[in-house]
PDB file of C-alpha atoms in Angstrom:
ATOM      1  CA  UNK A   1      19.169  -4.927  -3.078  1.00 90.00           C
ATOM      2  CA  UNK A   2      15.009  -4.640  -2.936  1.00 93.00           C
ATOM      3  CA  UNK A   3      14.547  -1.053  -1.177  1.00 97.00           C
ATOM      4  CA  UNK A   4      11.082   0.325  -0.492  1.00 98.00           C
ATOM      5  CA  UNK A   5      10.692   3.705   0.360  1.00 97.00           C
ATOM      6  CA  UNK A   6       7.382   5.136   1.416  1.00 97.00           C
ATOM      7  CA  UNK A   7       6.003   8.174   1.816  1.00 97.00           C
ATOM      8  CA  UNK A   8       2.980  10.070   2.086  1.00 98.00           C
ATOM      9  CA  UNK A   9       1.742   9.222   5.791  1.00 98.00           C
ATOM     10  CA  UNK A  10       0.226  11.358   8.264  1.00 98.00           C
ATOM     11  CA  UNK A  11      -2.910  12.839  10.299  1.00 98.00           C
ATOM     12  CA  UNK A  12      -6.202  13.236   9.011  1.00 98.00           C
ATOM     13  CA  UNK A  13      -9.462  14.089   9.452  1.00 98.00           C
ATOM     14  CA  UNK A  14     -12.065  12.173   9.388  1.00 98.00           C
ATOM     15  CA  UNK A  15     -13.836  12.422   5.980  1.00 98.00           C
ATOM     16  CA  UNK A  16     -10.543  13.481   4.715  1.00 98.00           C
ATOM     17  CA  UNK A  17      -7.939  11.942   2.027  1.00 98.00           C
ATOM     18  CA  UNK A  18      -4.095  11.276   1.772  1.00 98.00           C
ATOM     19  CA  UNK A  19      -2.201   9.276  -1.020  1.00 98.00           C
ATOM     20  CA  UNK A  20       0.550   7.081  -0.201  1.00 98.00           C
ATOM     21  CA  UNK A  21       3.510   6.501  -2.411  1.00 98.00           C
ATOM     22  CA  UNK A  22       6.207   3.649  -2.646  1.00 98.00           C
ATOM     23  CA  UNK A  23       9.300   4.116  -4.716  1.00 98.00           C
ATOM     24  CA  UNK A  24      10.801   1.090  -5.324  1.00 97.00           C
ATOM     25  CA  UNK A  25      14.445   0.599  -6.527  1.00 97.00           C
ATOM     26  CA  UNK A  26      17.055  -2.298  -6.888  1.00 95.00           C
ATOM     27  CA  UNK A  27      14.683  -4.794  -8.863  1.00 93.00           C
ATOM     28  CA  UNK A  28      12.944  -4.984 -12.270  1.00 94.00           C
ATOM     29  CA  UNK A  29       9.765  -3.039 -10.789  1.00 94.00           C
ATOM     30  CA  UNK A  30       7.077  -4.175 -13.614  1.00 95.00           C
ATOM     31  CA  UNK A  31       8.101  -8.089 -12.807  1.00 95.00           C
ATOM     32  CA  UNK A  32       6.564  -7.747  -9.116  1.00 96.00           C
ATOM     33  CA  UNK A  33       3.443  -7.914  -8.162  1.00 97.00           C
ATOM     34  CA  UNK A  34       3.107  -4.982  -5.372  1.00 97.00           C
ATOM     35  CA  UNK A  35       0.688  -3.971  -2.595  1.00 98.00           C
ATOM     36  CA  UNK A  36      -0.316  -2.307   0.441  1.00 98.00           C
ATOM     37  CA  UNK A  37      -0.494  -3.615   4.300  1.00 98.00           C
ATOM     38  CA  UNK A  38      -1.498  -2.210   7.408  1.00 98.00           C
ATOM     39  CA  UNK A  39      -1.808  -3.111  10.803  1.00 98.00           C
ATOM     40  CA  UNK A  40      -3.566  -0.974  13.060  1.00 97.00           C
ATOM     41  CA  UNK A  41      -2.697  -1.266  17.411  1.00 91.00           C
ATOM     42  CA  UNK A  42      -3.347  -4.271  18.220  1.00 93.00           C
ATOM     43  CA  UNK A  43      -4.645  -6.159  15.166  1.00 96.00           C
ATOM     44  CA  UNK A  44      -2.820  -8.072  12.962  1.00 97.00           C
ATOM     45  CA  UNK A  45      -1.198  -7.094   9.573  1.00 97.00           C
ATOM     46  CA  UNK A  46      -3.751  -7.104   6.843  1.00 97.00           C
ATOM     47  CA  UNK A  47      -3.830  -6.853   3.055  1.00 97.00           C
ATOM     48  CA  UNK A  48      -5.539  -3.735   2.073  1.00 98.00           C
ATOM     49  CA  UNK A  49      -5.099  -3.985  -1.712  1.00 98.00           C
ATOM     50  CA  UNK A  50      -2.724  -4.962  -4.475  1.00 97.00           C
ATOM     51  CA  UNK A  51      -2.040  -4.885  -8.167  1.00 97.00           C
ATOM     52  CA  UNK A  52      -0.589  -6.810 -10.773  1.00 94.00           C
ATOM     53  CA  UNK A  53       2.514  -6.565 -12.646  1.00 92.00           C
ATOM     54  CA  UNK A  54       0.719  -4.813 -15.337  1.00 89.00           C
ATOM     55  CA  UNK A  55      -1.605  -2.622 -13.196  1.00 88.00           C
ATOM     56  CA  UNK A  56      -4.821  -4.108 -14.969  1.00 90.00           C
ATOM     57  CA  UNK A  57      -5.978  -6.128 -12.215  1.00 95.00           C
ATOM     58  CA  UNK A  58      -6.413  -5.453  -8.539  1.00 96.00           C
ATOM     59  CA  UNK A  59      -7.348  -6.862  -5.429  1.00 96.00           C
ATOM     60  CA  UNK A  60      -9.370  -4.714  -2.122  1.00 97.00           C
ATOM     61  CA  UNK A  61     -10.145  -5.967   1.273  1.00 96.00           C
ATOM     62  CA  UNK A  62     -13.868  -5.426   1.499  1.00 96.00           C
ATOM     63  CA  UNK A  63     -13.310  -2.625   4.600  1.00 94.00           C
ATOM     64  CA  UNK A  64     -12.255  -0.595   2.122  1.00 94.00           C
ATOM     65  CA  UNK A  65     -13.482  -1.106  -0.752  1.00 87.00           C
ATOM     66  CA  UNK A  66     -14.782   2.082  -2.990  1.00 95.00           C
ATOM     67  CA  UNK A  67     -13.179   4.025  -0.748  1.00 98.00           C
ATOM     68  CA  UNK A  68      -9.155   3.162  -1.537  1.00 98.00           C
ATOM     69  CA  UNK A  69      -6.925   3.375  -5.026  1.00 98.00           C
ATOM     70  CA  UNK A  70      -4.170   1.077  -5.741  1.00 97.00           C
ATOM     71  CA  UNK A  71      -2.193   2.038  -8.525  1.00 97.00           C
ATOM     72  CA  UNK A  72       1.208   1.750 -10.393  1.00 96.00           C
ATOM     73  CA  UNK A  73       3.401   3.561 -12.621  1.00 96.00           C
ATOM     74  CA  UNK A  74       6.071   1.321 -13.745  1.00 95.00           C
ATOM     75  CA  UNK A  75       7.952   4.144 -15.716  1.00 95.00           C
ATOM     76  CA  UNK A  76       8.456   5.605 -12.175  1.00 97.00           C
ATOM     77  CA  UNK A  77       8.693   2.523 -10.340  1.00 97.00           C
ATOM     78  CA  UNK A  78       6.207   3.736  -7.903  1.00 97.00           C
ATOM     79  CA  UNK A  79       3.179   2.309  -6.258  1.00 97.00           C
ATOM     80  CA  UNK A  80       0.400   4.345  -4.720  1.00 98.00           C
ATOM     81  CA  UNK A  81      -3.020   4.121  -2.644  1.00 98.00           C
ATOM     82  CA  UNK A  82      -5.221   6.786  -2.686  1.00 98.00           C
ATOM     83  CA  UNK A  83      -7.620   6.977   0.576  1.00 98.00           C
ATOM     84  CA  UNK A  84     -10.701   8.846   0.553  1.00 98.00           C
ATOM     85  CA  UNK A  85     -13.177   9.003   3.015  1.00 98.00           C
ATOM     86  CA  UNK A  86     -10.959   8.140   5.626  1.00 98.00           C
ATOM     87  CA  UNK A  87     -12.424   7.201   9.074  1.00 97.00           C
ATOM     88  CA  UNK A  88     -10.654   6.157  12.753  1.00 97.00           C
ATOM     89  CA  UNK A  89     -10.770   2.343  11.665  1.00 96.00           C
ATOM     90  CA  UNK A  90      -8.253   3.089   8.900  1.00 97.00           C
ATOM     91  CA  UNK A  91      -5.559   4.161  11.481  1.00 98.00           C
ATOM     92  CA  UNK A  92      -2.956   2.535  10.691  1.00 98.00           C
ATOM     93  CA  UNK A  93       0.632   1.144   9.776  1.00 98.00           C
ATOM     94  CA  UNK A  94       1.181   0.844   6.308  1.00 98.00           C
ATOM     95  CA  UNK A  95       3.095  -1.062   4.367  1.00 98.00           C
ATOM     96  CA  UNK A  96       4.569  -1.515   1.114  1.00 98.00           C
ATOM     97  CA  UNK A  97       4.942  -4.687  -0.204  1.00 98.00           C
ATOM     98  CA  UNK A  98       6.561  -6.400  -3.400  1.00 97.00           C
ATOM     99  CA  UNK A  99       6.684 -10.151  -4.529  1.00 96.00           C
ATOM    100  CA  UNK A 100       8.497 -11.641  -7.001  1.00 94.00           C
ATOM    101  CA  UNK A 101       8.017 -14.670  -9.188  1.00 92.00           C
ATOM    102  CA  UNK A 102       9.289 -16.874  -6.607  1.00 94.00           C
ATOM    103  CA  UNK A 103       7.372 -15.764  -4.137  1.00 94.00           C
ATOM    104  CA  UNK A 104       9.949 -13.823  -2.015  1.00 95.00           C
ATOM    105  CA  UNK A 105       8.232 -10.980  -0.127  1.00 96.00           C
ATOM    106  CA  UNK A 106       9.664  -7.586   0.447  1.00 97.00           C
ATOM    107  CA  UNK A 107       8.649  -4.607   2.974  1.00 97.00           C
ATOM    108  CA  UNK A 108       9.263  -1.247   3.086  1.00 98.00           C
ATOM    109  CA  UNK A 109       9.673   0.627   6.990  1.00 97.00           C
ATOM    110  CA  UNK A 110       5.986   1.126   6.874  1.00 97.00           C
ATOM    111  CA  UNK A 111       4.170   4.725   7.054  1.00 98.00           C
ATOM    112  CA  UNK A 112       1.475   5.916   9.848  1.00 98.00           C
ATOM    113  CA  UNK A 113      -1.533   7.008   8.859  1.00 98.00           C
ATOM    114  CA  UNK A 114      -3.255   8.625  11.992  1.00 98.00           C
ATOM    115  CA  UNK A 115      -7.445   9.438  11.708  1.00 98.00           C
ATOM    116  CA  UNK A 116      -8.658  11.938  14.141  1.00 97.00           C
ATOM    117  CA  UNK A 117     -10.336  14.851  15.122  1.00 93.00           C
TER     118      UNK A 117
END
């Protein structure tokens, strides 16, 4: 069975960093395409970035672009974002995300970020 486990969450200061890490186990890692989420209170769940099966070619939401790192190390089967310059807006759930070939989407529990003072 797809399991995504995520780690790496917590608070922050502004300014600050934190890298997020997904470890992914029960599929073929490399033949998904993964990717981060978040949803912040009250807002809906956005894409924040993703990254192909080969981890040549990625995708960022423009809020966070320069600023955030996807990345992938399919020896490991591991995804991770790096944030920098983290600010209050990024406060957030995130989530890891994998989809296969068909299309099938699948979530891990989701990490809180938390930026404050």
């Amino acid at each position: 069975q797809v399991q995504l486990v995520e780690s790496g969450g917590g608070l922050v200061q502004p300014g600050g960093s934190l890298r997020l890490s997904c470890a992914a186990s029960g599929f073929t890692f490399s033949n998904y395409r993964m990717s981060w989420y978040r949803q912040a209170p009250g807002k809906q769940r956005e894409l924040v970035a993703a990254v192909a099966t080969t981890g040549t070619h990625t995708h960022y939401v423009d809020s966070i672009k320069g600023r955030f790192t996807i990345s992938r190390d399919n020896a490991k089967n591991t995804v991770y974002l790096q944030m920098n310059s983290l600010n209050p807006d990024d406060t957030a759930v995130y989530y890891c995300n994998a989809e296969d070939s068909a299309g099938n989407l699948y979530w891990g529990q989701g990490t809180l970020v938390t930026v404050s003072s």
